Tab-separated table of C-alpha atoms in Angstrom:
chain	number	residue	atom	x	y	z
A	1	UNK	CA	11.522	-8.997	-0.701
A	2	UNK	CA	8.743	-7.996	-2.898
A	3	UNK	CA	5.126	-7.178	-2.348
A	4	UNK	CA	2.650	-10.308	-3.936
A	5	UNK	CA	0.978	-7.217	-5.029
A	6	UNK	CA	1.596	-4.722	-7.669
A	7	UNK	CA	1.417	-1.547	-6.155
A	8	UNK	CA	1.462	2.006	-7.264
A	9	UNK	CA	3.769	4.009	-5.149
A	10	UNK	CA	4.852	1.492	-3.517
A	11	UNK	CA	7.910	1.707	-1.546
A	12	UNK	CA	10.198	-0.946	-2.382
A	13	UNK	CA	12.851	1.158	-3.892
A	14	UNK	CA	13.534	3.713	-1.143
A	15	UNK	CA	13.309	0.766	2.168
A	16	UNK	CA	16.428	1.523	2.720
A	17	UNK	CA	16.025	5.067	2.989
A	18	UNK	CA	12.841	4.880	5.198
A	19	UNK	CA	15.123	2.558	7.468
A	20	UNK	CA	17.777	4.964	7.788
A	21	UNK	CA	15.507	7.600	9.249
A	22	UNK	CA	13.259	5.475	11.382
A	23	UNK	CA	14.581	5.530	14.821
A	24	UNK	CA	15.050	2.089	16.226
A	25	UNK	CA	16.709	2.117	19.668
A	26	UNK	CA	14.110	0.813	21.899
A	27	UNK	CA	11.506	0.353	19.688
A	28	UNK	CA	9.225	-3.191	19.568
A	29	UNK	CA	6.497	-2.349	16.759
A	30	UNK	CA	6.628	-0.881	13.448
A	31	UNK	CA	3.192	0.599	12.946
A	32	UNK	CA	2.007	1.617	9.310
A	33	UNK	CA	-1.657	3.473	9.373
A	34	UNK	CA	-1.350	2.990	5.341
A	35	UNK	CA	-0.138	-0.090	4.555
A	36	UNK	CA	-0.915	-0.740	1.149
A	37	UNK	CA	1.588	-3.348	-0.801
A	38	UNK	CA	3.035	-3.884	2.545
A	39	UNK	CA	6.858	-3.855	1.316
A	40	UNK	CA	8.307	-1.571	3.902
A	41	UNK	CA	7.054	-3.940	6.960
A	42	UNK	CA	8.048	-6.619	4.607
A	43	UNK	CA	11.865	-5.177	4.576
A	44	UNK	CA	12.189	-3.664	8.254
A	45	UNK	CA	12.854	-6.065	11.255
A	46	UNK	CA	10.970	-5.726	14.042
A	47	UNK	CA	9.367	-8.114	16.610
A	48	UNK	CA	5.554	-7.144	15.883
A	49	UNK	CA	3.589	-5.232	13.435
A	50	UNK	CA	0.565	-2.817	13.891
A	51	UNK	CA	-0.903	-2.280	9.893
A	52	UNK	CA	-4.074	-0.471	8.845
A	53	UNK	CA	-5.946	0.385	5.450
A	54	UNK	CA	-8.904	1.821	4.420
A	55	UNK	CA	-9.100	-0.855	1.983
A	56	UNK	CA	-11.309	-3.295	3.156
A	57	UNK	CA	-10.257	-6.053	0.151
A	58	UNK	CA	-6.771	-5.395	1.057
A	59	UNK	CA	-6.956	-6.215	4.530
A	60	UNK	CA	-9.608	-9.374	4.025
A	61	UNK	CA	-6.515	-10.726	1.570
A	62	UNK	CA	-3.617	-9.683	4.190
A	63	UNK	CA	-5.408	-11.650	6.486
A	64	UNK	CA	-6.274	-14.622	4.591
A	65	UNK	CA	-2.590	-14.929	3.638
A	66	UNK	CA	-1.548	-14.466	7.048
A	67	UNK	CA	-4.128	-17.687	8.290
A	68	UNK	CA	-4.751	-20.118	5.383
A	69	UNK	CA	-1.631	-19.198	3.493
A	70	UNK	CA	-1.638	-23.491	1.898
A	71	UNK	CA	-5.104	-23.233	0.733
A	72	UNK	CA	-4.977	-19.470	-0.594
A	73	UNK	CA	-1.566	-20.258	-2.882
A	74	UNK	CA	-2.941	-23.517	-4.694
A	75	UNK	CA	-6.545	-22.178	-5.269
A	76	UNK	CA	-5.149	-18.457	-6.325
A	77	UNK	CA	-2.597	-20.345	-9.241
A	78	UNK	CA	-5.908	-21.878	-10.450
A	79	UNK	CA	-6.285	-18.083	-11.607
A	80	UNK	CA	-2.937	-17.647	-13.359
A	81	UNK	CA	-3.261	-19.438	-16.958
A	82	UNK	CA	-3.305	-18.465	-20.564
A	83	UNK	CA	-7.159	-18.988	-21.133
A	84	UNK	CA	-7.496	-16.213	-18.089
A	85	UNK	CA	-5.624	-13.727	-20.028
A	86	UNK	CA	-7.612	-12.478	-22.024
A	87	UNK	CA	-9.747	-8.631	-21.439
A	88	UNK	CA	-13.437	-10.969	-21.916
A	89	UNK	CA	-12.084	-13.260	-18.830
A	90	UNK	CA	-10.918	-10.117	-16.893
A	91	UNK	CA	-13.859	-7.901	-17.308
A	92	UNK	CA	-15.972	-11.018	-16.115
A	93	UNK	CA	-14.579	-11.956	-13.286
A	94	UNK	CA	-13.996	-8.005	-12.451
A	95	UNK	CA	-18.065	-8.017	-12.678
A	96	UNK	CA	-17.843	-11.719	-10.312
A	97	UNK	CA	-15.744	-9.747	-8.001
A	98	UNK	CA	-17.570	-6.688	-7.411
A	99	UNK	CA	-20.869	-8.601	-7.256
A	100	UNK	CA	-19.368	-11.239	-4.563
A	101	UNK	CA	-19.810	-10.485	-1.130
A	102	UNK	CA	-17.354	-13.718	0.328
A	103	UNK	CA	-13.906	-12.285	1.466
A	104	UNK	CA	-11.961	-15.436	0.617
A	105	UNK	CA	-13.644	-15.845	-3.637
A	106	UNK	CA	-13.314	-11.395	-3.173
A	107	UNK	CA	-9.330	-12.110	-2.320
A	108	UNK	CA	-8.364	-14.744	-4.648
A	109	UNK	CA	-9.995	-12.716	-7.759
A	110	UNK	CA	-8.266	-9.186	-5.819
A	111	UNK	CA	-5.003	-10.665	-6.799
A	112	UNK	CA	-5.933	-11.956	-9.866
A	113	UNK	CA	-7.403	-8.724	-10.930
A	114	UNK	CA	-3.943	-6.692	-9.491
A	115	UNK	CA	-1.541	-9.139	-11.349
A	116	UNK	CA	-3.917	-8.820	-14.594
A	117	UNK	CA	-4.826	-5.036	-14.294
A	118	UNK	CA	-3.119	-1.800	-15.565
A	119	UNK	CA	0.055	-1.135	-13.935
A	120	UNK	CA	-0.246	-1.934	-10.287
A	121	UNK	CA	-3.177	0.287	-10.095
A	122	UNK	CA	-6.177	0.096	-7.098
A	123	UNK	CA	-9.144	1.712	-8.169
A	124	UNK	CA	-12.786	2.354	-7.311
A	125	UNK	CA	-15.361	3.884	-8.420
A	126	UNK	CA	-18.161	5.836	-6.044
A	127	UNK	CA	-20.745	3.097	-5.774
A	128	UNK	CA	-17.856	1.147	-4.369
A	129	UNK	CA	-17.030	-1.203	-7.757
A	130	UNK	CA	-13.479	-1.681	-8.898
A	131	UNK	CA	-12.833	-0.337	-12.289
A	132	UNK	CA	-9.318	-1.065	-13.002
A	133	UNK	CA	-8.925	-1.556	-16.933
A	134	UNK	CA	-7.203	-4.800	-18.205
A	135	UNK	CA	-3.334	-4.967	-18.064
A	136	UNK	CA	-2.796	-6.675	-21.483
A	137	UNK	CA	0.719	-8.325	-20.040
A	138	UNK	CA	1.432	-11.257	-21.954
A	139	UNK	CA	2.632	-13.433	-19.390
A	140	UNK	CA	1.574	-12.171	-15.648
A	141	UNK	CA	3.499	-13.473	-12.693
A	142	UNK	CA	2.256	-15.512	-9.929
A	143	UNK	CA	3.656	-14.732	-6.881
A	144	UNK	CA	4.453	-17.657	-4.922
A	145	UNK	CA	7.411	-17.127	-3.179
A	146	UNK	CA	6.290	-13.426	-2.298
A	147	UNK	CA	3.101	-14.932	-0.801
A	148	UNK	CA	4.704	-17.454	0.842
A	149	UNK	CA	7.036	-15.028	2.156
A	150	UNK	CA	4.487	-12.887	3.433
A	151	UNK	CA	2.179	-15.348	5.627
A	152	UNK	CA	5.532	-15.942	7.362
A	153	UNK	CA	6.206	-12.676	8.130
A	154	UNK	CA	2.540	-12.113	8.866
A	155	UNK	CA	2.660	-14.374	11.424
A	156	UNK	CA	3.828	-11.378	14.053
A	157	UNK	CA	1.544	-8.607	12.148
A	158	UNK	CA	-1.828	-7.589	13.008
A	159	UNK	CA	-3.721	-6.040	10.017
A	160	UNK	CA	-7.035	-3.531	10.791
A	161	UNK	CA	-9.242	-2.296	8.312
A	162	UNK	CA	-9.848	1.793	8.728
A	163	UNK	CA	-8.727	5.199	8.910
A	164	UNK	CA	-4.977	6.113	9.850
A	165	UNK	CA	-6.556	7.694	12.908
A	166	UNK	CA	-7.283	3.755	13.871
A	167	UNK	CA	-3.687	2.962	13.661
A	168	UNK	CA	-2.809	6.137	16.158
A	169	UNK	CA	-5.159	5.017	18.793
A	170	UNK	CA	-3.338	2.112	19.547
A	171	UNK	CA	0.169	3.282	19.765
A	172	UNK	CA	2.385	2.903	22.897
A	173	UNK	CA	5.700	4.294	23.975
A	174	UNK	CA	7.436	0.854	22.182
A	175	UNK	CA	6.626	2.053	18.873
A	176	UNK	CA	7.556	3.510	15.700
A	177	UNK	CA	5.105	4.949	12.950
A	178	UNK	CA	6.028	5.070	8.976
A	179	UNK	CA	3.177	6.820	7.212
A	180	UNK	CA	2.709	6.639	3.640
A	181	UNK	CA	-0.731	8.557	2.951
A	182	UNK	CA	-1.985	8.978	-0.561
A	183	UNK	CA	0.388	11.746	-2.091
A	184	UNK	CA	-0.622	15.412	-2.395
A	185	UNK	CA	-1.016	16.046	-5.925
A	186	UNK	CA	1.926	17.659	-8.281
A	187	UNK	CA	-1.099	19.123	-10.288
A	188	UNK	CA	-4.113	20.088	-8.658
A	189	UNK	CA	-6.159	19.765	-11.961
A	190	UNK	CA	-5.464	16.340	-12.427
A	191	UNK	CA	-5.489	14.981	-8.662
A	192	UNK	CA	-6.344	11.103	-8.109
A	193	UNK	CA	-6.269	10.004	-4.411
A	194	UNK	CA	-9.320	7.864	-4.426
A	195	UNK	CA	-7.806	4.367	-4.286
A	196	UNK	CA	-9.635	2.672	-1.787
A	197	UNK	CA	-12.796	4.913	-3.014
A	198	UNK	CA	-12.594	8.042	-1.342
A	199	UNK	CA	-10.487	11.392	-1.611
A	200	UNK	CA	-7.899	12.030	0.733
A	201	UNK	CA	-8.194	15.639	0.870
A	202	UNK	CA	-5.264	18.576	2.247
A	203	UNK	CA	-7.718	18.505	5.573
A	204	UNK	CA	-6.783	14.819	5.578
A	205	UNK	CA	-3.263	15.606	5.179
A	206	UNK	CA	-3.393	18.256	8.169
A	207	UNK	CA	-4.890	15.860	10.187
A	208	UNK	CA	-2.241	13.300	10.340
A	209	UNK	CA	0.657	15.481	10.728
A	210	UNK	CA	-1.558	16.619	13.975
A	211	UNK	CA	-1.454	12.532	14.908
A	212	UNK	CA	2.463	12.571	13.927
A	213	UNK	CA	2.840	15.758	16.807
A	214	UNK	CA	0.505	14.368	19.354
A	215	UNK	CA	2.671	10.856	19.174
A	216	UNK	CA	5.984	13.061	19.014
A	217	UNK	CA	4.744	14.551	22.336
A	218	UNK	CA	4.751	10.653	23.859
A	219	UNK	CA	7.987	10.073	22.514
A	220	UNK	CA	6.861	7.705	19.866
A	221	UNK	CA	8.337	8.940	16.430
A	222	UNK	CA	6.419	9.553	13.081
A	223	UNK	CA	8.122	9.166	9.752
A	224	UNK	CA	5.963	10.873	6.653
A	225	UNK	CA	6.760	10.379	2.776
A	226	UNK	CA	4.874	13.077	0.519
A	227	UNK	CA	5.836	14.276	-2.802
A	228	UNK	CA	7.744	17.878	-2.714
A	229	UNK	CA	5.365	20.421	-3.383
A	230	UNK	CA	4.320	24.034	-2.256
A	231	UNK	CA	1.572	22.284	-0.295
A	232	UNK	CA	3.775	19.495	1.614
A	233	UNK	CA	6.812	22.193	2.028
A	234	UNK	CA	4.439	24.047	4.413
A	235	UNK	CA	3.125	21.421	6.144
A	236	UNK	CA	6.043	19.487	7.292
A	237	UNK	CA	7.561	22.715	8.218
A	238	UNK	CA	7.574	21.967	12.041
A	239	UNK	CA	9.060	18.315	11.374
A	240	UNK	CA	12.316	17.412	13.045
A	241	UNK	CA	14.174	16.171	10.209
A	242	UNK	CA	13.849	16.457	6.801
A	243	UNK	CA	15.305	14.224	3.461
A	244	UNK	CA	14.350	14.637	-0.192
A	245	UNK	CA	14.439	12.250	-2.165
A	246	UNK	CA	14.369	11.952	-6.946
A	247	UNK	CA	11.948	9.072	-7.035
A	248	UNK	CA	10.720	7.307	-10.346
A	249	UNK	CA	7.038	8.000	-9.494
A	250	UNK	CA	4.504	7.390	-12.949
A	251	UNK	CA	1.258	4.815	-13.293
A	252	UNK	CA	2.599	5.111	-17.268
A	253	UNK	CA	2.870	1.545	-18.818
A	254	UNK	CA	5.695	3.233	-21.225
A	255	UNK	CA	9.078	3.700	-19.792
A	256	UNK	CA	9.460	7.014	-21.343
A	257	UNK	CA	6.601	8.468	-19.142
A	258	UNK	CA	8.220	7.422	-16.060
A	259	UNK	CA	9.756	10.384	-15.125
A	260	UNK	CA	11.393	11.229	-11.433
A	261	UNK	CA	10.050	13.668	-8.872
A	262	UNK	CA	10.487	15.028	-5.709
A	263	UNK	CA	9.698	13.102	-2.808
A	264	UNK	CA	9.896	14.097	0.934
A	265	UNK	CA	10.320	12.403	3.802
A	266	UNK	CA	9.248	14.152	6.817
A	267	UNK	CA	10.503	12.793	10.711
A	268	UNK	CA	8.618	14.125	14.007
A	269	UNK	CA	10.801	13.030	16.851
């Protein structure tokens, strides 16, 4: 099943993959410390769900599909029309959103403003405002089924705003962890990690493999994706498993700059 967001990175494509590697036996809760589209706990079975962002928009929608899922779908559709497609409707009701400080009018316009924005991208800027250009698709999907879907599955989920560390505190010997961080960069001179607005820095990325071998010391295993680079080759170097993956990873609109690259997937067990 699909995400009722469009995601960037997201992980639809390699579910399977992540489920292959993501030890089961004896294992109640799938916990994700960065959800983000939410399509691998969308696609994995398990009785309960543990799932943190730092994105506080994300969550406040997450949670207002899991709760009022009826109300959210028919006053969200209101959104999807002709007359809204247009850049002069977008850029307003990007200003509307970022000026709006009520998390249910701040979700319905967050979807709206994913399904009508460039390529699946979440963006901020430092003050905190989103800045996402307009998508120019000519007819963008509303994703009813997806978000009816998801308040189902939601039902057994609990979603937490904050840092992955958040998501670590809270783990017991019943769970499993899948950790999709934002990526190390491929080039360093052109690095963008800032989705929820602020870096995630190598530091960043040090620090949760240090979560990942403190839970591996409680017996509660840690599954990392990355890309494949000098940088993530070094760090995941005391993992117990390893798999590489050929992704098609690019925010390009233009199929020909969708090229594939090297993904890892790192396992402490």
């Amino acid at each position: 099943m699909r995400s009722p967001l469009k995601w960037a990175g997201g992980k639809k494509r390699i579910t399977s993959e992540i489920a292959n590697l993501l030890p089961k036996r004896g294992k109640k809760r799938l916990v994700e410390p960065f959800v983000g589209g939410g399509s691998v706990f969308l696609n994995l079975e398990f009785d309960e769900y543990l799932l943190v962002d730092m994105n506080k928009d994300l969550i406040n929608l997450f949670n207002i599909i899991k709760n009022q899922p009826t109300e959210f779908i028919a006053d969200a559709q209101k959104f999807f029309n002709g007359d809204n497609n247009h850049p002069e409707k977008y850029y307003n009701f990007r200003t509307q959103f970022n000026q709006s400080a009520d998390p249910y009018e701040r979700s319905l316009m967050f979807l709206y403003l994913n399904r009508h924005g460039y390529n699946g991208l979440c963006r901020y800027n430092k003050s905190g405002g989103y800045n996402v250009p307009f998508g120019r698709y000519k007819h963008p999907y509303f994703p009813k089924e997806e978000l009816e879907f998801f308040s189902k599955k939601a039902q057994n989920a609990t979603f937490i705003q904050g840092d992955f560390e958040t998501a670590f505190s809270q783990l017991d010997v019943n769970d499993v962890v899948y950790c999709d961080p934002p990526y190390s960069p491929i080039n360093r001179t052109s690095n963008f990690t800032a989705y929820a607005g602020n870096s995630f820095t190598d530091e960043d990325q040090k620090r949760l493999v240090a979560c990942a071998e403190l839970a591996q010391k409680k017996n509660i295993p840690t599954l990392i994706s990355n890309h494949y680079v000098d940088f993530t080759k070094e760090l995941y170097k005391g993992a117990t498993k390893h798999k590489l993956l050929q992704v098609q990873r690019s925010i390009s609109q233009k199929g020909k700059g969708r090229i594939k690259v090297k993904e890892i997937l790192a396992l402490y067990k």
